[in-house]
């Protein structure tokens, strides 16, 4: 078995250490004997490289880089990405990427950056950099995320998997994101700001695509999400459920607990 991961704009949108998500998914797949190829997809990359991928990742960036990537993303990459998301290819969009897949992002300065609306949401910067939403953040994944097909136990195929639904991370964004009526949030904020610091929710989920404000990076300290993405990629690629053998996640959850204890 193998997985092709499309990493969108690694040269522009990886400002907050989100490359750690690529490392986490790659290692957790390889530790299960799954070969992984990571494809850097940026401004000049042929869209066939994106189209042939099984998992999509796009990370965080400052407003300036978002503007540089914006036109290429909207006009060249997003039509392919929309089709992939619609047919169940999993994706993780972190912060600026989460903003970019919505209908628009109004940055701190300048005009709106239009988006493809793959996620029915919009984001507007507060207009005051002193009011950036920054800090450690803890949230509880909503039961609706697991749906009927994907629960922690069934995905990882080992009974001793505790139903860990707490996720931890670090957020740093000026944008406030508001979800459309049918778009489901990923999690309920326990500590921190989340999407907008007002409605108490964090992130969004559409089919197998996940948007989140969690840097940290997100996946190394929240292995359940990493495995959920790998599982969905395998299912969509091979057309059947392929349980993942258990891994010893002691270190991962020790790192998660360290963050929980700190805040
Ligand atoms: N530039 C965007 C904002 O300030 C996204 C920041 C990020 O990716 N951390 O909201």
PDB file of C-alpha atoms and ligand atoms in Angstrom:
ATOM      1  CA  UNK A   1       0.000   0.000   0.000  1.00  0.00           C
ATOM      2  CA  UNK A   2       1.091   3.591  -0.558  1.00  0.00           C
ATOM      3  CA  UNK A   3      -0.142   7.130  -0.073  1.00  0.00           C
ATOM      4  CA  UNK A   4       0.640  10.294  -2.044  1.00  0.00           C
ATOM      5  CA  UNK A   5       0.413  13.427   0.089  1.00  0.00           C
ATOM      6  CA  UNK A   6      -0.045  16.800  -1.658  1.00  0.00           C
ATOM      7  CA  UNK A   7       1.580  19.550   0.387  1.00  0.00           C
ATOM      8  CA  UNK A   8       0.250  22.860  -0.912  1.00  0.00           C
ATOM      9  CA  UNK A   9       2.575  25.875  -0.979  1.00  0.00           C
ATOM     10  CA  UNK A  10       5.257  24.561   1.415  1.00  0.00           C
ATOM     11  CA  UNK A  11       7.432  27.502   0.344  1.00  0.00           C
ATOM     12  CA  UNK A  12       4.750  30.074   1.195  1.00  0.00           C
ATOM     13  CA  UNK A  13       2.353  28.577   3.719  1.00  0.00           C
ATOM     14  CA  UNK A  14       4.364  26.778   6.390  1.00  0.00           C
ATOM     15  CA  UNK A  15       5.169  29.718   8.627  1.00  0.00           C
ATOM     16  CA  UNK A  16       4.119  28.261  11.967  1.00  0.00           C
ATOM     17  CA  UNK A  17       5.825  24.854  11.948  1.00  0.00           C
ATOM     18  CA  UNK A  18       2.927  23.065  10.309  1.00  0.00           C
ATOM     19  CA  UNK A  19       5.392  20.868   8.387  1.00  0.00           C
ATOM     20  CA  UNK A  20       5.232  18.759  11.555  1.00  0.00           C
ATOM     21  CA  UNK A  21       1.834  17.554  10.368  1.00  0.00           C
ATOM     22  CA  UNK A  22       3.422  16.144   7.208  1.00  0.00           C
ATOM     23  CA  UNK A  23       6.095  14.404   9.296  1.00  0.00           C
ATOM     24  CA  UNK A  24       3.508  12.942  11.689  1.00  0.00           C
ATOM     25  CA  UNK A  25       1.258  11.507   8.960  1.00  0.00           C
ATOM     26  CA  UNK A  26       4.240  10.218   6.991  1.00  0.00           C
ATOM     27  CA  UNK A  27       5.817   8.428   9.961  1.00  0.00           C
ATOM     28  CA  UNK A  28       2.534   7.000  11.287  1.00  0.00           C
ATOM     29  CA  UNK A  29       1.834   5.535   7.850  1.00  0.00           C
ATOM     30  CA  UNK A  30       5.375   4.215   7.365  1.00  0.00           C
ATOM     31  CA  UNK A  31       5.351   2.619  10.830  1.00  0.00           C
ATOM     32  CA  UNK A  32       2.436   0.568   9.495  1.00  0.00           C
ATOM     33  CA  UNK A  33       4.293  -0.469   6.356  1.00  0.00           C
ATOM     34  CA  UNK A  34       2.548   2.070   4.094  1.00  0.00           C
ATOM     35  CA  UNK A  35       4.890   3.797   1.617  1.00  0.00           C
ATOM     36  CA  UNK A  36       4.452   7.571   1.454  1.00  0.00           C
ATOM     37  CA  UNK A  37       5.421  10.092  -1.196  1.00  0.00           C
ATOM     38  CA  UNK A  38       5.104  13.788  -0.296  1.00  0.00           C
ATOM     39  CA  UNK A  39       4.598  16.070  -3.301  1.00  0.00           C
ATOM     40  CA  UNK A  40       5.352  19.787  -2.936  1.00  0.00           C
ATOM     41  CA  UNK A  41       2.623  21.638  -4.837  1.00  0.00           C
ATOM     42  CA  UNK A  42       3.272  25.358  -5.252  1.00  0.00           C
ATOM     43  CA  UNK A  43       2.757  28.223  -7.714  1.00  0.00           C
ATOM     44  CA  UNK A  44       4.254  26.553 -10.769  1.00  0.00           C
ATOM     45  CA  UNK A  45       3.372  22.928 -10.073  1.00  0.00           C
ATOM     46  CA  UNK A  46       1.271  21.073 -12.645  1.00  0.00           C
ATOM     47  CA  UNK A  47      -2.188  20.381 -11.239  1.00  0.00           C
ATOM     48  CA  UNK A  48      -1.903  16.709 -12.221  1.00  0.00           C
ATOM     49  CA  UNK A  49       0.451  16.327  -9.233  1.00  0.00           C
ATOM     50  CA  UNK A  50      -2.393  17.482  -6.968  1.00  0.00           C
ATOM     51  CA  UNK A  51      -5.034  15.453  -8.781  1.00  0.00           C
ATOM     52  CA  UNK A  52      -3.148  12.176  -8.279  1.00  0.00           C
ATOM     53  CA  UNK A  53      -2.781  12.655  -4.527  1.00  0.00           C
ATOM     54  CA  UNK A  54      -4.600  10.765  -1.780  1.00  0.00           C
ATOM     55  CA  UNK A  55      -4.308  13.290   1.052  1.00  0.00           C
ATOM     56  CA  UNK A  56      -4.112  17.096   0.936  1.00  0.00           C
ATOM     57  CA  UNK A  57      -2.290  19.350   3.408  1.00  0.00           C
ATOM     58  CA  UNK A  58      -2.005  23.147   3.423  1.00  0.00           C
ATOM     59  CA  UNK A  59      -0.592  25.169   6.313  1.00  0.00           C
ATOM     60  CA  UNK A  60      -0.489  28.575   7.918  1.00  0.00           C
ATOM     61  CA  UNK A  61       0.889  31.848   6.615  1.00  0.00           C
ATOM     62  CA  UNK A  62       1.015  35.586   7.164  1.00  0.00           C
ATOM     63  CA  UNK A  63      -1.355  37.770   5.154  1.00  0.00           C
ATOM     64  CA  UNK A  64       1.390  38.626   2.638  1.00  0.00           C
ATOM     65  CA  UNK A  65       1.977  35.020   1.618  1.00  0.00           C
ATOM     66  CA  UNK A  66      -1.753  34.361   1.518  1.00  0.00           C
ATOM     67  CA  UNK A  67      -2.084  37.131  -1.070  1.00  0.00           C
ATOM     68  CA  UNK A  68       0.781  35.682  -3.153  1.00  0.00           C
ATOM     69  CA  UNK A  69      -0.758  32.199  -3.158  1.00  0.00           C
ATOM     70  CA  UNK A  70      -4.350  33.451  -3.414  1.00  0.00           C
ATOM     71  CA  UNK A  71      -4.775  33.841  -7.190  1.00  0.00           C
ATOM     72  CA  UNK A  72      -2.956  30.613  -8.087  1.00  0.00           C
ATOM     73  CA  UNK A  73      -4.922  28.721  -5.454  1.00  0.00           C
ATOM     74  CA  UNK A  74      -8.293  30.112  -6.546  1.00  0.00           C
ATOM     75  CA  UNK A  75      -7.784  29.823 -10.303  1.00  0.00           C
ATOM     76  CA  UNK A  76      -5.530  26.765 -10.756  1.00  0.00           C
ATOM     77  CA  UNK A  77      -5.525  24.548  -7.686  1.00  0.00           C
ATOM     78  CA  UNK A  78      -8.952  24.928  -6.063  1.00  0.00           C
ATOM     79  CA  UNK A  79     -11.100  23.537  -8.929  1.00  0.00           C
ATOM     80  CA  UNK A  80      -9.156  20.256  -8.744  1.00  0.00           C
ATOM     81  CA  UNK A  81      -9.159  20.333  -4.953  1.00  0.00           C
ATOM     82  CA  UNK A  82     -12.918  20.840  -4.825  1.00  0.00           C
ATOM     83  CA  UNK A  83     -13.478  17.696  -6.907  1.00  0.00           C
ATOM     84  CA  UNK A  84     -11.085  15.735  -4.692  1.00  0.00           C
ATOM     85  CA  UNK A  85     -12.797  16.848  -1.474  1.00  0.00           C
ATOM     86  CA  UNK A  86     -16.220  16.078  -2.958  1.00  0.00           C
ATOM     87  CA  UNK A  87     -15.158  12.489  -3.710  1.00  0.00           C
ATOM     88  CA  UNK A  88     -13.901  11.982  -0.180  1.00  0.00           C
ATOM     89  CA  UNK A  89     -10.172  12.679  -0.404  1.00  0.00           C
ATOM     90  CA  UNK A  90      -9.154  13.786   3.110  1.00  0.00           C
ATOM     91  CA  UNK A  91      -7.517  17.142   3.730  1.00  0.00           C
ATOM     92  CA  UNK A  92      -6.136  19.179   6.587  1.00  0.00           C
ATOM     93  CA  UNK A  93      -6.229  22.964   6.205  1.00  0.00           C
ATOM     94  CA  UNK A  94      -4.524  24.858   9.015  1.00  0.00           C
ATOM     95  CA  UNK A  95      -5.173  28.522   9.826  1.00  0.00           C
ATOM     96  CA  UNK A  96      -4.424  30.581   6.674  1.00  0.00           C
ATOM     97  CA  UNK A  97      -5.254  27.491   4.590  1.00  0.00           C
ATOM     98  CA  UNK A  98      -8.501  27.088   6.531  1.00  0.00           C
ATOM     99  CA  UNK A  99      -9.289  30.726   5.711  1.00  0.00           C
ATOM    100  CA  UNK A 100      -8.287  30.242   2.059  1.00  0.00           C
ATOM    101  CA  UNK A 101     -10.746  27.393   1.345  1.00  0.00           C
ATOM    102  CA  UNK A 102     -13.667  29.571   2.433  1.00  0.00           C
ATOM    103  CA  UNK A 103     -15.539  32.190   0.405  1.00  0.00           C
ATOM    104  CA  UNK A 104     -13.127  35.022   1.235  1.00  0.00           C
ATOM    105  CA  UNK A 105     -10.542  36.301   3.684  1.00  0.00           C
ATOM    106  CA  UNK A 106     -10.435  40.031   4.500  1.00  0.00           C
ATOM    107  CA  UNK A 107      -6.815  40.597   5.593  1.00  0.00           C
ATOM    108  CA  UNK A 108      -5.450  43.185   7.994  1.00  0.00           C
ATOM    109  CA  UNK A 109      -4.706  45.509   5.096  1.00  0.00           C
ATOM    110  CA  UNK A 110      -5.962  45.572   1.517  1.00  0.00           C
ATOM    111  CA  UNK A 111      -8.852  44.042  -0.362  1.00  0.00           C
ATOM    112  CA  UNK A 112     -10.583  40.759   0.308  1.00  0.00           C
ATOM    113  CA  UNK A 113      -8.789  37.628  -0.932  1.00  0.00           C
ATOM    114  CA  UNK A 114     -11.542  35.673  -2.737  1.00  0.00           C
ATOM    115  CA  UNK A 115     -11.718  31.931  -2.057  1.00  0.00           C
ATOM    116  CA  UNK A 116     -13.389  28.951  -3.795  1.00  0.00           C
ATOM    117  CA  UNK A 117     -15.948  28.347  -1.046  1.00  0.00           C
ATOM    118  CA  UNK A 118     -14.992  24.669  -0.674  1.00  0.00           C
ATOM    119  CA  UNK A 119     -15.902  25.340   2.935  1.00  0.00           C
ATOM    120  CA  UNK A 120     -18.969  27.560   3.410  1.00  0.00           C
ATOM    121  CA  UNK A 121     -17.284  30.093   5.674  1.00  0.00           C
ATOM    122  CA  UNK A 122     -15.740  33.554   5.592  1.00  0.00           C
ATOM    123  CA  UNK A 123     -12.971  35.180   7.593  1.00  0.00           C
ATOM    124  CA  UNK A 124     -12.347  38.812   8.456  1.00  0.00           C
ATOM    125  CA  UNK A 125      -9.289  40.192  10.232  1.00  0.00           C
ATOM    126  CA  UNK A 126     -10.207  42.217  13.305  1.00  0.00           C
ATOM    127  CA  UNK A 127      -8.313  45.196  11.859  1.00  0.00           C
ATOM    128  CA  UNK A 128      -6.239  45.506  15.004  1.00  0.00           C
ATOM    129  CA  UNK A 129      -3.045  43.445  15.225  1.00  0.00           C
ATOM    130  CA  UNK A 130      -3.060  44.040  18.962  1.00  0.00           C
ATOM    131  CA  UNK A 131      -6.181  41.862  19.070  1.00  0.00           C
ATOM    132  CA  UNK A 132      -4.692  38.786  17.448  1.00  0.00           C
ATOM    133  CA  UNK A 133      -6.042  35.512  18.882  1.00  0.00           C
ATOM    134  CA  UNK A 134      -2.858  33.972  20.278  1.00  0.00           C
ATOM    135  CA  UNK A 135      -2.053  31.245  22.802  1.00  0.00           C
ATOM    136  CA  UNK A 136      -2.354  27.623  23.784  1.00  0.00           C
ATOM    137  CA  UNK A 137      -5.728  26.157  22.929  1.00  0.00           C
ATOM    138  CA  UNK A 138      -7.636  23.062  24.049  1.00  0.00           C
ATOM    139  CA  UNK A 139     -10.823  21.745  22.475  1.00  0.00           C
ATOM    140  CA  UNK A 140     -13.088  18.699  22.564  1.00  0.00           C
ATOM    141  CA  UNK A 141     -13.852  17.057  19.216  1.00  0.00           C
ATOM    142  CA  UNK A 142     -17.623  16.961  18.630  1.00  0.00           C
ATOM    143  CA  UNK A 143     -19.257  13.490  18.431  1.00  0.00           C
ATOM    144  CA  UNK A 144     -20.551  14.347  14.938  1.00  0.00           C
ATOM    145  CA  UNK A 145     -16.954  14.276  13.684  1.00  0.00           C
ATOM    146  CA  UNK A 146     -16.656  10.534  14.115  1.00  0.00           C
ATOM    147  CA  UNK A 147     -19.895   9.860  12.215  1.00  0.00           C
ATOM    148  CA  UNK A 148     -21.114   6.314  11.698  1.00  0.00           C
ATOM    149  CA  UNK A 149     -18.111   5.020   9.826  1.00  0.00           C
ATOM    150  CA  UNK A 150     -15.122   6.324  11.665  1.00  0.00           C
ATOM    151  CA  UNK A 151     -14.793   5.963  15.419  1.00  0.00           C
ATOM    152  CA  UNK A 152     -11.477   5.899  17.263  1.00  0.00           C
ATOM    153  CA  UNK A 153     -11.882   2.200  18.037  1.00  0.00           C
ATOM    154  CA  UNK A 154     -12.832   1.081  14.518  1.00  0.00           C
ATOM    155  CA  UNK A 155     -10.129   3.134  12.864  1.00  0.00           C
ATOM    156  CA  UNK A 156      -7.258   1.924  14.951  1.00  0.00           C
ATOM    157  CA  UNK A 157      -8.661  -1.560  15.412  1.00  0.00           C
ATOM    158  CA  UNK A 158      -7.464  -1.987  18.955  1.00  0.00           C
ATOM    159  CA  UNK A 159      -9.867  -2.271  21.866  1.00  0.00           C
ATOM    160  CA  UNK A 160      -7.570  -0.515  24.290  1.00  0.00           C
ATOM    161  CA  UNK A 161      -7.865   2.749  22.348  1.00  0.00           C
ATOM    162  CA  UNK A 162      -9.346   5.182  24.860  1.00  0.00           C
ATOM    163  CA  UNK A 163     -11.841   7.472  23.191  1.00  0.00           C
ATOM    164  CA  UNK A 164      -9.560  10.461  23.420  1.00  0.00           C
ATOM    165  CA  UNK A 165     -11.380  13.396  21.902  1.00  0.00           C
ATOM    166  CA  UNK A 166      -9.377  16.208  23.497  1.00  0.00           C
ATOM    167  CA  UNK A 167      -7.062  18.090  21.143  1.00  0.00           C
ATOM    168  CA  UNK A 168      -4.398  20.639  22.026  1.00  0.00           C
ATOM    169  CA  UNK A 169      -2.531  23.201  19.968  1.00  0.00           C
ATOM    170  CA  UNK A 170      -1.348  26.780  19.622  1.00  0.00           C
ATOM    171  CA  UNK A 171      -3.220  29.513  17.780  1.00  0.00           C
ATOM    172  CA  UNK A 172      -2.003  32.773  16.276  1.00  0.00           C
ATOM    173  CA  UNK A 173      -4.487  34.489  13.956  1.00  0.00           C
ATOM    174  CA  UNK A 174      -5.969  37.918  13.414  1.00  0.00           C
ATOM    175  CA  UNK A 175      -8.770  36.549  11.272  1.00  0.00           C
ATOM    176  CA  UNK A 176     -12.135  35.658  12.754  1.00  0.00           C
ATOM    177  CA  UNK A 177     -13.882  32.794  10.934  1.00  0.00           C
ATOM    178  CA  UNK A 178     -17.654  32.366  10.722  1.00  0.00           C
ATOM    179  CA  UNK A 179     -19.233  29.121   9.486  1.00  0.00           C
ATOM    180  CA  UNK A 180     -22.243  28.878   7.194  1.00  0.00           C
ATOM    181  CA  UNK A 181     -25.390  27.260   8.591  1.00  0.00           C
ATOM    182  CA  UNK A 182     -24.722  23.759   7.257  1.00  0.00           C
ATOM    183  CA  UNK A 183     -20.961  23.605   7.935  1.00  0.00           C
ATOM    184  CA  UNK A 184     -20.141  21.617  11.083  1.00  0.00           C
ATOM    185  CA  UNK A 185     -17.454  22.770  13.528  1.00  0.00           C
ATOM    186  CA  UNK A 186     -14.668  20.314  14.401  1.00  0.00           C
ATOM    187  CA  UNK A 187     -14.631  20.902  18.145  1.00  0.00           C
ATOM    188  CA  UNK A 188     -15.865  22.857  21.135  1.00  0.00           C
ATOM    189  CA  UNK A 189     -13.294  25.223  22.654  1.00  0.00           C
ATOM    190  CA  UNK A 190     -12.318  24.377  26.229  1.00  0.00           C
ATOM    191  CA  UNK A 191      -9.496  26.900  26.576  1.00  0.00           C
ATOM    192  CA  UNK A 192      -8.478  29.559  24.054  1.00  0.00           C
ATOM    193  CA  UNK A 193     -10.324  31.337  21.211  1.00  0.00           C
ATOM    194  CA  UNK A 194     -10.954  28.981  18.273  1.00  0.00           C
ATOM    195  CA  UNK A 195     -12.701  30.194  15.115  1.00  0.00           C
ATOM    196  CA  UNK A 196     -13.584  33.688  16.287  1.00  0.00           C
ATOM    197  CA  UNK A 197     -13.381  33.947  20.082  1.00  0.00           C
ATOM    198  CA  UNK A 198     -17.162  34.395  20.211  1.00  0.00           C
ATOM    199  CA  UNK A 199     -19.164  31.251  19.358  1.00  0.00           C
ATOM    200  CA  UNK A 200     -17.063  28.750  21.336  1.00  0.00           C
ATOM    201  CA  UNK A 201     -16.245  26.527  18.380  1.00  0.00           C
ATOM    202  CA  UNK A 202     -12.998  25.573  16.656  1.00  0.00           C
ATOM    203  CA  UNK A 203     -12.402  24.449  13.115  1.00  0.00           C
ATOM    204  CA  UNK A 204     -14.791  22.945  10.588  1.00  0.00           C
ATOM    205  CA  UNK A 205     -15.407  19.616   8.861  1.00  0.00           C
ATOM    206  CA  UNK A 206     -16.752  19.043   5.354  1.00  0.00           C
ATOM    207  CA  UNK A 207     -16.815  15.408   4.175  1.00  0.00           C
ATOM    208  CA  UNK A 208     -13.252  14.236   4.961  1.00  0.00           C
ATOM    209  CA  UNK A 209     -11.723  17.717   4.884  1.00  0.00           C
ATOM    210  CA  UNK A 210     -10.797  19.296   8.215  1.00  0.00           C
ATOM    211  CA  UNK A 211     -10.072  22.965   8.839  1.00  0.00           C
ATOM    212  CA  UNK A 212      -8.445  24.065  12.076  1.00  0.00           C
ATOM    213  CA  UNK A 213      -6.699  27.007  13.712  1.00  0.00           C
ATOM    214  CA  UNK A 214      -4.476  24.627  15.677  1.00  0.00           C
ATOM    215  CA  UNK A 215      -0.771  25.018  15.069  1.00  0.00           C
ATOM    216  CA  UNK A 216       1.575  23.214  17.389  1.00  0.00           C
ATOM    217  CA  UNK A 217       1.770  21.394  15.005  1.00  0.00           C
ATOM    218  CA  UNK A 218      -1.619  19.794  15.368  1.00  0.00           C
ATOM    219  CA  UNK A 219      -1.077  16.142  14.493  1.00  0.00           C
ATOM    220  CA  UNK A 220       1.978  15.000  16.517  1.00  0.00           C
ATOM    221  CA  UNK A 221       0.214  15.713  19.827  1.00  0.00           C
ATOM    222  CA  UNK A 222      -3.188  14.560  18.555  1.00  0.00           C
ATOM    223  CA  UNK A 223      -2.430  11.180  16.913  1.00  0.00           C
ATOM    224  CA  UNK A 224      -6.092  10.245  16.658  1.00  0.00           C
ATOM    225  CA  UNK A 225      -6.580  12.953  14.031  1.00  0.00           C
ATOM    226  CA  UNK A 226      -3.467  11.842  12.147  1.00  0.00           C
ATOM    227  CA  UNK A 227      -4.776   8.266  12.017  1.00  0.00           C
ATOM    228  CA  UNK A 228      -8.264   9.476  11.037  1.00  0.00           C
ATOM    229  CA  UNK A 229      -6.722  11.255   7.981  1.00  0.00           C
ATOM    230  CA  UNK A 230      -4.619   8.217   7.030  1.00  0.00           C
ATOM    231  CA  UNK A 231      -7.641   5.942   7.410  1.00  0.00           C
ATOM    232  CA  UNK A 232      -9.858   8.106   5.219  1.00  0.00           C
ATOM    233  CA  UNK A 233      -7.123   8.358   2.573  1.00  0.00           C
ATOM    234  CA  UNK A 234      -6.721   4.562   2.432  1.00  0.00           C
ATOM    235  CA  UNK A 235     -10.489   3.997   2.340  1.00  0.00           C
ATOM    236  CA  UNK A 236     -11.007   6.482  -0.492  1.00  0.00           C
ATOM    237  CA  UNK A 237      -8.008   5.198  -2.474  1.00  0.00           C
ATOM    238  CA  UNK A 238      -8.582   1.461  -2.065  1.00  0.00           C
ATOM    239  CA  UNK A 239     -12.367   1.472  -1.711  1.00  0.00           C
ATOM    240  CA  UNK A 240     -12.448  -0.463   1.566  1.00  0.00           C
ATOM    241  CA  UNK A 241     -11.777  -0.063   5.291  1.00  0.00           C
ATOM    242  CA  UNK A 242      -8.193  -0.966   6.144  1.00  0.00           C
ATOM    243  CA  UNK A 243      -7.792  -1.057   9.969  1.00  0.00           C
ATOM    244  CA  UNK A 244      -4.518   0.466  11.175  1.00  0.00           C
ATOM    245  CA  UNK A 245      -2.438  -1.616  13.586  1.00  0.00           C
ATOM    246  CA  UNK A 246      -2.078   0.053  16.991  1.00  0.00           C
ATOM    247  CA  UNK A 247       0.965   2.219  17.684  1.00  0.00           C
ATOM    248  CA  UNK A 248       2.428   3.000  21.102  1.00  0.00           C
ATOM    249  CA  UNK A 249       1.232   6.596  21.530  1.00  0.00           C
ATOM    250  CA  UNK A 250       2.675   7.040  25.012  1.00  0.00           C
ATOM    251  CA  UNK A 251       5.024   9.846  23.943  1.00  0.00           C
ATOM    252  CA  UNK A 252       2.350  11.598  21.888  1.00  0.00           C
ATOM    253  CA  UNK A 253      -0.094  11.696  24.773  1.00  0.00           C
ATOM    254  CA  UNK A 254       2.654  12.621  27.214  1.00  0.00           C
ATOM    255  CA  UNK A 255       3.266  15.687  25.002  1.00  0.00           C
ATOM    256  CA  UNK A 256      -0.474  16.395  24.929  1.00  0.00           C
ATOM    257  CA  UNK A 257      -0.715  16.085  28.717  1.00  0.00           C
ATOM    258  CA  UNK A 258       2.239  18.450  29.125  1.00  0.00           C
ATOM    259  CA  UNK A 259       0.270  21.126  27.270  1.00  0.00           C
ATOM    260  CA  UNK A 260      -2.895  20.400  29.247  1.00  0.00           C
ATOM    261  CA  UNK A 261      -0.982  20.669  32.529  1.00  0.00           C
ATOM    262  CA  UNK A 262       0.628  23.925  31.437  1.00  0.00           C
ATOM    263  CA  UNK A 263      -2.701  25.612  30.863  1.00  0.00           C
TER     264      UNK A 263
HETATM  265  N1  LIG B   1      -2.648  35.632   8.276  1.00  0.00           N
HETATM  266  C1  LIG B   1      -3.806  34.954   8.857  1.00  0.00           C
HETATM  267  C2  LIG B   1      -4.310  35.676  10.131  1.00  0.00           C
HETATM  268  O1  LIG B   1      -3.605  36.482  10.698  1.00  0.00           O
HETATM  269  C3  LIG B   1      -3.455  33.500   9.176  1.00  0.00           C
HETATM  270  C4  LIG B   1      -2.382  33.362  10.237  1.00  0.00           C
HETATM  271  C5  LIG B   1      -1.890  31.934  10.376  1.00  0.00           C
HETATM  272  O2  LIG B   1      -1.858  31.141   9.428  1.00  0.00           O
HETATM  273  N2  LIG B   1      -1.409  31.582  11.609  1.00  0.00           N
HETATM  274  O3  LIG B   1      -5.427  35.379  10.577  1.00  0.00           O
END
